[in-house]
PDB file of N, CA and C in Angstrom:
ATOM      1  N   MET A 219      71.001-142.504  18.780  1.00 46.00           N
ATOM      2  CA  MET A 219      70.362-142.123  17.535  1.00 46.00           C
ATOM      3  C   MET A 219      70.137-143.369  16.682  1.00 46.00           C
ATOM      4  N   GLU A 220      69.001-143.432  16.029  1.00 53.00           N
ATOM      5  CA  GLU A 220      68.624-144.621  15.281  1.00 53.00           C
ATOM      6  C   GLU A 220      68.877-144.522  13.780  1.00 53.00           C
ATOM      7  N   ILE A 221      69.336-143.390  13.288  1.00 53.00           N
ATOM      8  CA  ILE A 221      69.501-143.227  11.842  1.00 53.00           C
ATOM      9  C   ILE A 221      70.783-143.903  11.379  1.00 53.00           C
ATOM     10  N   ASN A 222      70.681-144.678  10.315  1.00 56.00           N
ATOM     11  CA  ASN A 222      71.838-145.316   9.709  1.00 56.00           C
ATOM     12  C   ASN A 222      72.369-144.383   8.624  1.00 56.00           C
ATOM     13  N   TYR A 223      73.446-143.679   8.914  1.00 48.00           N
ATOM     14  CA  TYR A 223      73.991-142.704   7.970  1.00 48.00           C
ATOM     15  C   TYR A 223      74.665-143.362   6.777  1.00 48.00           C
ATOM     16  N   ASN A 224      74.929-144.661   6.851  1.00 50.00           N
ATOM     17  CA  ASN A 224      75.567-145.362   5.743  1.00 50.00           C
ATOM     18  C   ASN A 224      74.566-145.870   4.722  1.00 50.00           C
ATOM     19  N   SER A 225      73.270-145.737   5.033  1.00 54.00           N
ATOM     20  CA  SER A 225      72.267-146.230   4.086  1.00 54.00           C
ATOM     21  C   SER A 225      72.213-145.318   2.868  1.00 54.00           C
ATOM     22  N   LEU A 226      71.787-145.894   1.757  1.00 47.00           N
ATOM     23  CA  LEU A 226      71.713-145.156   0.497  1.00 47.00           C
ATOM     24  C   LEU A 226      70.599-144.129   0.546  1.00 47.00           C
ATOM     25  N   MET A 227      70.898-142.913   0.148  1.00 55.00           N
ATOM     26  CA  MET A 227      69.893-141.859   0.075  1.00 55.00           C
ATOM     27  C   MET A 227      69.849-141.352  -1.351  1.00 55.00           C
ATOM     28  N   LYS A 228      68.656-141.064  -1.836  1.00 59.00           N
ATOM     29  CA  LYS A 228      68.492-140.518  -3.172  1.00 59.00           C
ATOM     30  C   LYS A 228      67.882-139.133  -3.059  1.00 59.00           C
ATOM     31  N   VAL A 229      68.320-138.241  -3.915  1.00 61.00           N
ATOM     32  CA  VAL A 229      67.694-136.930  -4.030  1.00 61.00           C
ATOM     33  C   VAL A 229      66.731-137.019  -5.196  1.00 61.00           C
ATOM     34  N   ILE A 230      65.466-136.785  -4.904  1.00 60.00           N
ATOM     35  CA  ILE A 230      64.434-136.857  -5.934  1.00 60.00           C
ATOM     36  C   ILE A 230      63.768-135.501  -6.026  1.00 60.00           C
ATOM     37  N   LYS A 231      63.755-134.943  -7.212  1.00 66.00           N
ATOM     38  CA  LYS A 231      63.059-133.678  -7.425  1.00 66.00           C
ATOM     39  C   LYS A 231      61.667-134.004  -7.928  1.00 66.00           C
ATOM     40  N   TYR A 232      60.665-133.656  -7.123  1.00 62.00           N
ATOM     41  CA  TYR A 232      59.284-133.930  -7.481  1.00 62.00           C
ATOM     42  C   TYR A 232      58.688-132.763  -8.243  1.00 62.00           C
ATOM     43  N   ASN A 233      57.834-133.085  -9.177  1.00 64.00           N
ATOM     44  CA  ASN A 233      57.022-132.074  -9.834  1.00 64.00           C
ATOM     45  C   ASN A 233      56.102-131.508  -8.759  1.00 64.00           C
ATOM     46  N   THR A 234      56.115-130.202  -8.571  1.00 53.00           N
ATOM     47  CA  THR A 234      55.323-129.610  -7.491  1.00 53.00           C
ATOM     48  C   THR A 234      53.834-129.840  -7.670  1.00 53.00           C
ATOM     49  N   LYS A 235      53.395-130.161  -8.882  1.00 54.00           N
ATOM     50  CA  LYS A 235      51.980-130.434  -9.111  1.00 54.00           C
ATOM     51  C   LYS A 235      51.611-131.870  -8.751  1.00 54.00           C
ATOM     52  N   LYS A 236      52.607-132.717  -8.641  1.00 59.00           N
ATOM     53  CA  LYS A 236      52.347-134.123  -8.325  1.00 59.00           C
ATOM     54  C   LYS A 236      52.196-134.276  -6.812  1.00 59.00           C
ATOM     55  N   LEU A 237      51.157-134.951  -6.404  1.00 58.00           N
ATOM     56  CA  LEU A 237      50.887-135.136  -4.980  1.00 58.00           C
ATOM     57  C   LEU A 237      51.672-136.325  -4.448  1.00 58.00           C
ATOM     58  N   LEU A 238      52.347-136.132  -3.343  1.00 65.00           N
ATOM     59  CA  LEU A 238      53.048-137.238  -2.698  1.00 65.00           C
ATOM     60  C   LEU A 238      52.020-138.073  -1.953  1.00 65.00           C
ATOM     61  N   THR A 239      51.900-139.319  -2.319  1.00 70.00           N
ATOM     62  CA  THR A 239      50.968-140.192  -1.625  1.00 70.00           C
ATOM     63  C   THR A 239      51.738-141.316  -0.962  1.00 70.00           C
ATOM     64  N   ASN A 240      51.231-141.723   0.154  1.00 76.00           N
ATOM     65  CA  ASN A 240      51.812-142.821   0.914  1.00 76.00           C
ATOM     66  C   ASN A 240      53.250-142.545   1.348  1.00 76.00           C
ATOM     67  N   HIS A 241      53.560-141.306   1.588  1.00 81.00           N
ATOM     68  CA  HIS A 241      54.861-140.906   2.109  1.00 81.00           C
ATOM     69  C   HIS A 241      54.649-140.164   3.429  1.00 81.00           C
ATOM     70  N   THR A 242      55.649-140.207   4.267  1.00 85.00           N
ATOM     71  CA  THR A 242      55.676-139.343   5.435  1.00 85.00           C
ATOM     72  C   THR A 242      56.621-138.207   5.090  1.00 85.00           C
ATOM     73  N   LEU A 243      56.118-136.996   5.128  1.00 83.00           N
ATOM     74  CA  LEU A 243      56.888-135.827   4.730  1.00 83.00           C
ATOM     75  C   LEU A 243      57.519-135.177   5.956  1.00 83.00           C
ATOM     76  N   VAL A 244      58.831-134.981   5.897  1.00 85.00           N
ATOM     77  CA  VAL A 244      59.566-134.274   6.947  1.00 85.00           C
ATOM     78  C   VAL A 244      60.134-133.023   6.301  1.00 85.00           C
ATOM     79  N   MET A 245      59.700-131.870   6.783  1.00 81.00           N
ATOM     80  CA  MET A 245      60.080-130.606   6.164  1.00 81.00           C
ATOM     81  C   MET A 245      60.998-129.821   7.097  1.00 81.00           C
ATOM     82  N   GLY A 246      62.001-129.173   6.514  1.00 80.00           N
ATOM     83  CA  GLY A 246      62.883-128.340   7.312  1.00 80.00           C
ATOM     84  C   GLY A 246      63.899-127.616   6.454  1.00 80.00           C
ATOM     85  N   GLY A 247      64.611-126.716   7.090  1.00 79.00           N
ATOM     86  CA  GLY A 247      65.670-125.992   6.405  1.00 79.00           C
ATOM     87  C   GLY A 247      66.943-126.820   6.323  1.00 79.00           C
ATOM     88  N   PHE A 248      67.203-127.585   7.379  1.00 78.00           N
ATOM     89  CA  PHE A 248      68.354-128.479   7.462  1.00 78.00           C
ATOM     90  C   PHE A 248      69.674-127.751   7.193  1.00 78.00           C
ATOM     91  N   GLU A 249      69.763-126.476   7.629  1.00 76.00           N
ATOM     92  CA  GLU A 249      71.037-125.755   7.473  1.00 76.00           C
ATOM     93  C   GLU A 249      72.115-126.448   8.295  1.00 76.00           C
ATOM     94  N   SER A 250      71.735-126.850   9.474  1.00 77.00           N
ATOM     95  CA  SER A 250      72.618-127.654  10.316  1.00 77.00           C
ATOM     96  C   SER A 250      71.775-128.802  10.845  1.00 77.00           C
ATOM     97  N   PHE A 251      72.244-130.013  10.646  1.00 79.00           N
ATOM     98  CA  PHE A 251      71.480-131.191  11.049  1.00 79.00           C
ATOM     99  C   PHE A 251      71.651-131.373  12.549  1.00 79.00           C
ATOM    100  N   HIS A 252      70.549-131.344  13.299  1.00 84.00           N
ATOM    101  CA  HIS A 252      70.631-131.423  14.758  1.00 84.00           C
ATOM    102  C   HIS A 252      69.698-132.498  15.301  1.00 84.00           C
ATOM    103  N   ASN A 253      69.712-132.682  16.616  1.00 88.00           N
ATOM    104  CA  ASN A 253      68.919-133.733  17.253  1.00 88.00           C
ATOM    105  C   ASN A 253      67.427-133.600  16.984  1.00 88.00           C
ATOM    106  N   GLY A 254      66.931-132.400  16.794  1.00 86.00           N
ATOM    107  CA  GLY A 254      65.521-132.207  16.465  1.00 86.00           C
ATOM    108  C   GLY A 254      65.175-132.866  15.139  1.00 86.00           C
ATOM    109  N   HIS A 255      66.069-132.746  14.166  1.00 84.00           N
ATOM    110  CA  HIS A 255      65.860-133.397  12.873  1.00 84.00           C
ATOM    111  C   HIS A 255      65.888-134.920  13.030  1.00 84.00           C
ATOM    112  N   VAL A 256      66.814-135.404  13.830  1.00 88.00           N
ATOM    113  CA  VAL A 256      66.916-136.846  14.077  1.00 88.00           C
ATOM    114  C   VAL A 256      65.615-137.360  14.687  1.00 88.00           C
ATOM    115  N   LYS A 257      65.075-136.619  15.650  1.00 90.00           N
ATOM    116  CA  LYS A 257      63.815-137.031  16.286  1.00 90.00           C
ATOM    117  C   LYS A 257      62.670-137.052  15.281  1.00 90.00           C
ATOM    118  N   LEU A 258      62.590-136.040  14.425  1.00 88.00           N
ATOM    119  CA  LEU A 258      61.541-136.010  13.404  1.00 88.00           C
ATOM    120  C   LEU A 258      61.634-137.217  12.475  1.00 88.00           C
ATOM    121  N   ILE A 259      62.833-137.533  12.032  1.00 89.00           N
ATOM    122  CA  ILE A 259      63.017-138.653  11.113  1.00 89.00           C
ATOM    123  C   ILE A 259      62.713-139.980  11.807  1.00 89.00           C
ATOM    124  N   ASN A 260      63.137-140.113  13.060  1.00 92.00           N
ATOM    125  CA  ASN A 260      62.837-141.343  13.788  1.00 92.00           C
ATOM    126  C   ASN A 260      61.335-141.518  13.994  1.00 92.00           C
ATOM    127  N   GLU A 261      60.617-140.432  14.253  1.00 91.00           N
ATOM    128  CA  GLU A 261      59.156-140.514  14.372  1.00 91.00           C
ATOM    129  C   GLU A 261      58.534-140.884  13.024  1.00 91.00           C
ATOM    130  N   ALA A 262      59.064-140.319  11.957  1.00 91.00           N
ATOM    131  CA  ALA A 262      58.549-140.630  10.620  1.00 91.00           C
ATOM    132  C   ALA A 262      58.764-142.104  10.287  1.00 91.00           C
ATOM    133  N   LYS A 263      59.880-142.671  10.735  1.00 92.00           N
ATOM    134  CA  LYS A 263      60.158-144.085  10.478  1.00 92.00           C
ATOM    135  C   LYS A 263      59.109-144.989  11.105  1.00 92.00           C
ATOM    136  N   LYS A 264      58.512-144.542  12.201  1.00 93.00           N
ATOM    137  CA  LYS A 264      57.499-145.345  12.893  1.00 93.00           C
ATOM    138  C   LYS A 264      56.239-145.529  12.059  1.00 93.00           C
ATOM    139  N   THR A 265      56.033-144.685  11.062  1.00 90.00           N
ATOM    140  CA  THR A 265      54.840-144.802  10.216  1.00 90.00           C
ATOM    141  C   THR A 265      54.957-145.959   9.231  1.00 90.00           C
ATOM    142  N   LYS A 266      56.170-146.507   9.073  1.00 90.00           N
ATOM    143  CA  LYS A 266      56.422-147.629   8.159  1.00 90.00           C
ATOM    144  C   LYS A 266      56.142-147.276   6.701  1.00 90.00           C
ATOM    145  N   ARG A 267      56.162-145.976   6.392  1.00 87.00           N
ATOM    146  CA  ARG A 267      55.983-145.533   5.006  1.00 87.00           C
ATOM    147  C   ARG A 267      57.301-144.941   4.526  1.00 87.00           C
ATOM    148  N   SER A 268      57.407-144.725   3.231  1.00 85.00           N
ATOM    149  CA  SER A 268      58.592-144.055   2.692  1.00 85.00           C
ATOM    150  C   SER A 268      58.657-142.653   3.279  1.00 85.00           C
ATOM    151  N   ILE A 269      59.860-142.187   3.530  1.00 86.00           N
ATOM    152  CA  ILE A 269      60.050-140.851   4.089  1.00 86.00           C
ATOM    153  C   ILE A 269      60.551-139.933   2.987  1.00 86.00           C
ATOM    154  N   ALA A 270      59.889-138.797   2.841  1.00 83.00           N
ATOM    155  CA  ALA A 270      60.321-137.773   1.891  1.00 83.00           C
ATOM    156  C   ALA A 270      60.772-136.564   2.696  1.00 83.00           C
ATOM    157  N   LEU A 271      62.023-136.166   2.528  1.00 83.00           N
ATOM    158  CA  LEU A 271      62.532-134.962   3.183  1.00 83.00           C
ATOM    159  C   LEU A 271      62.321-133.789   2.251  1.00 83.00           C
ATOM    160  N   MET A 272      61.636-132.784   2.738  1.00 81.00           N
ATOM    161  CA  MET A 272      61.432-131.573   1.950  1.00 81.00           C
ATOM    162  C   MET A 272      62.344-130.507   2.536  1.00 81.00           C
ATOM    163  N   MET A 273      63.342-130.138   1.761  1.00 80.00           N
ATOM    164  CA  MET A 273      64.295-129.133   2.223  1.00 80.00           C
ATOM    165  C   MET A 273      63.911-127.780   1.664  1.00 80.00           C
ATOM    166  N   ILE A 274      63.855-126.805   2.541  1.00 76.00           N
ATOM    167  CA  ILE A 274      63.522-125.447   2.138  1.00 76.00           C
ATOM    168  C   ILE A 274      64.752-124.846   1.464  1.00 76.00           C
ATOM    169  N   LYS A 275      64.579-124.393   0.236  1.00 74.00           N
ATOM    170  CA  LYS A 275      65.701-123.899  -0.566  1.00 74.00           C
ATOM    171  C   LYS A 275      66.397-122.713   0.098  1.00 74.00           C
ATOM    172  N   ASP A 276      65.632-121.768   0.584  1.00 73.00           N
ATOM    173  CA  ASP A 276      66.199-120.569   1.204  1.00 73.00           C
ATOM    174  C   ASP A 276      65.554-120.366   2.574  1.00 73.00           C
ATOM    175  N   PRO A 277      66.042-121.083   3.610  1.00 71.00           N
ATOM    176  CA  PRO A 277      65.390-121.024   4.916  1.00 71.00           C
ATOM    177  C   PRO A 277      65.357-119.628   5.537  1.00 71.00           C
ATOM    178  N   ILE A 278      66.267-118.768   5.135  1.00 71.00           N
ATOM    179  CA  ILE A 278      66.282-117.402   5.665  1.00 71.00           C
ATOM    180  C   ILE A 278      65.024-116.650   5.253  1.00 71.00           C
ATOM    181  N   SER A 279      64.458-116.995   4.095  1.00 69.00           N
ATOM    182  CA  SER A 279      63.291-116.275   3.587  1.00 69.00           C
ATOM    183  C   SER A 279      61.974-116.750   4.204  1.00 69.00           C
ATOM    184  N   VAL A 280      62.001-117.843   4.962  1.00 66.00           N
ATOM    185  CA  VAL A 280      60.778-118.365   5.581  1.00 66.00           C
ATOM    186  C   VAL A 280      60.361-117.433   6.717  1.00 66.00           C
ATOM    187  N   PRO A 281      59.075-117.082   6.778  1.00 65.00           N
ATOM    188  CA  PRO A 281      58.622-116.196   7.861  1.00 65.00           C
ATOM    189  C   PRO A 281      58.905-116.811   9.232  1.00 65.00           C
ATOM    190  N   SER A 282      59.245-115.976  10.163  1.00 62.00           N
ATOM    191  CA  SER A 282      59.479-116.424  11.530  1.00 62.00           C
ATOM    192  C   SER A 282      58.178-116.926  12.130  1.00 62.00           C
ATOM    193  N   HIS A 283      58.258-117.998  12.912  1.00 58.00           N
ATOM    194  CA  HIS A 283      57.052-118.517  13.560  1.00 58.00           C
ATOM    195  C   HIS A 283      56.487-117.522  14.571  1.00 58.00           C
ATOM    196  N   GLU A 284      57.294-116.558  14.960  1.00 61.00           N
ATOM    197  CA  GLU A 284      56.835-115.555  15.920  1.00 61.00           C
ATOM    198  C   GLU A 284      56.026-114.451  15.250  1.00 61.00           C
ATOM    199  N   THR A 285      56.209-114.267  13.940  1.00 67.00           N
ATOM    200  CA  THR A 285      55.524-113.167  13.263  1.00 67.00           C
ATOM    201  C   THR A 285      54.429-113.619  12.313  1.00 67.00           C
ATOM    202  N   LYS A 286      54.574-114.795  11.723  1.00 65.00           N
ATOM    203  CA  LYS A 286      53.601-115.285  10.754  1.00 65.00           C
ATOM    204  C   LYS A 286      53.424-116.786  10.900  1.00 65.00           C
ATOM    205  N   VAL A 287      52.268-117.267  10.487  1.00 63.00           N
ATOM    206  CA  VAL A 287      52.030-118.706  10.453  1.00 63.00           C
ATOM    207  C   VAL A 287      52.552-119.221   9.117  1.00 63.00           C
ATOM    208  N   TYR A 288      53.507-120.133   9.170  1.00 60.00           N
ATOM    209  CA  TYR A 288      54.103-120.670   7.944  1.00 60.00           C
ATOM    210  C   TYR A 288      53.185-121.702   7.293  1.00 60.00           C
ATOM    211  N   ALA A 289      52.602-122.567   8.099  1.00 63.00           N
ATOM    212  CA  ALA A 289      51.679-123.580   7.580  1.00 63.00           C
ATOM    213  C   ALA A 289      50.563-123.779   8.594  1.00 63.00           C
ATOM    214  N   GLN A 290      49.360-123.890   8.107  1.00 63.00           N
ATOM    215  CA  GLN A 290      48.218-124.088   8.988  1.00 63.00           C
ATOM    216  C   GLN A 290      48.337-125.432   9.708  1.00 63.00           C
ATOM    217  N   LEU A 291      47.749-125.512  10.888  1.00 61.00           N
ATOM    218  CA  LEU A 291      47.815-126.725  11.690  1.00 61.00           C
ATOM    219  C   LEU A 291      47.313-127.944  10.922  1.00 61.00           C
ATOM    220  N   GLU A 292      46.210-127.796  10.202  1.00 63.00           N
ATOM    221  CA  GLU A 292      45.647-128.926   9.467  1.00 63.00           C
ATOM    222  C   GLU A 292      46.639-129.468   8.436  1.00 63.00           C
ATOM    223  N   THR A 293      47.381-128.579   7.810  1.00 59.00           N
ATOM    224  CA  THR A 293      48.381-128.987   6.820  1.00 59.00           C
ATOM    225  C   THR A 293      49.529-129.726   7.491  1.00 59.00           C
ATOM    226  N   ARG A 294      49.954-129.243   8.636  1.00 58.00           N
ATOM    227  CA  ARG A 294      51.080-129.860   9.332  1.00 58.00           C
ATOM    228  C   ARG A 294      50.735-131.229   9.895  1.00 58.00           C
ATOM    229  N   LEU A 295      49.463-131.483  10.156  1.00 58.00           N
ATOM    230  CA  LEU A 295      49.058-132.754  10.754  1.00 58.00           C
ATOM    231  C   LEU A 295      48.794-133.851   9.737  1.00 58.00           C
ATOM    232  N   ILE A 296      48.807-133.529   8.457  1.00 53.00           N
ATOM    233  CA  ILE A 296      48.526-134.539   7.427  1.00 53.00           C
ATOM    234  C   ILE A 296      49.617-135.586   7.424  1.00 53.00           C
TER     235      ILE A 296
END
C-alpha cells in the first residue's frame, strides 16, 4: 500500500455551492476503510492534483447500485 497514514490530513467542510476545481474527488461511505479505498486514493494520487475525499454522511441511505443509478456515468468520469 502506498498511502502514508502518518501524513497530516485536514477535514475541510466545503460550501456545497462552491465548485471544487483542480481537485481529484474520491467519494465513498468509508464505513470501513478497505483495499478498494486504498486503490481509489492511489489512482487519485497519480493525477498530481489535490485529493478531496467526499464522505457520504449516511451511507445506508444511498440507493443500492442494483436498484437505482446513484450518479450518472458522465458525472463519475469528471
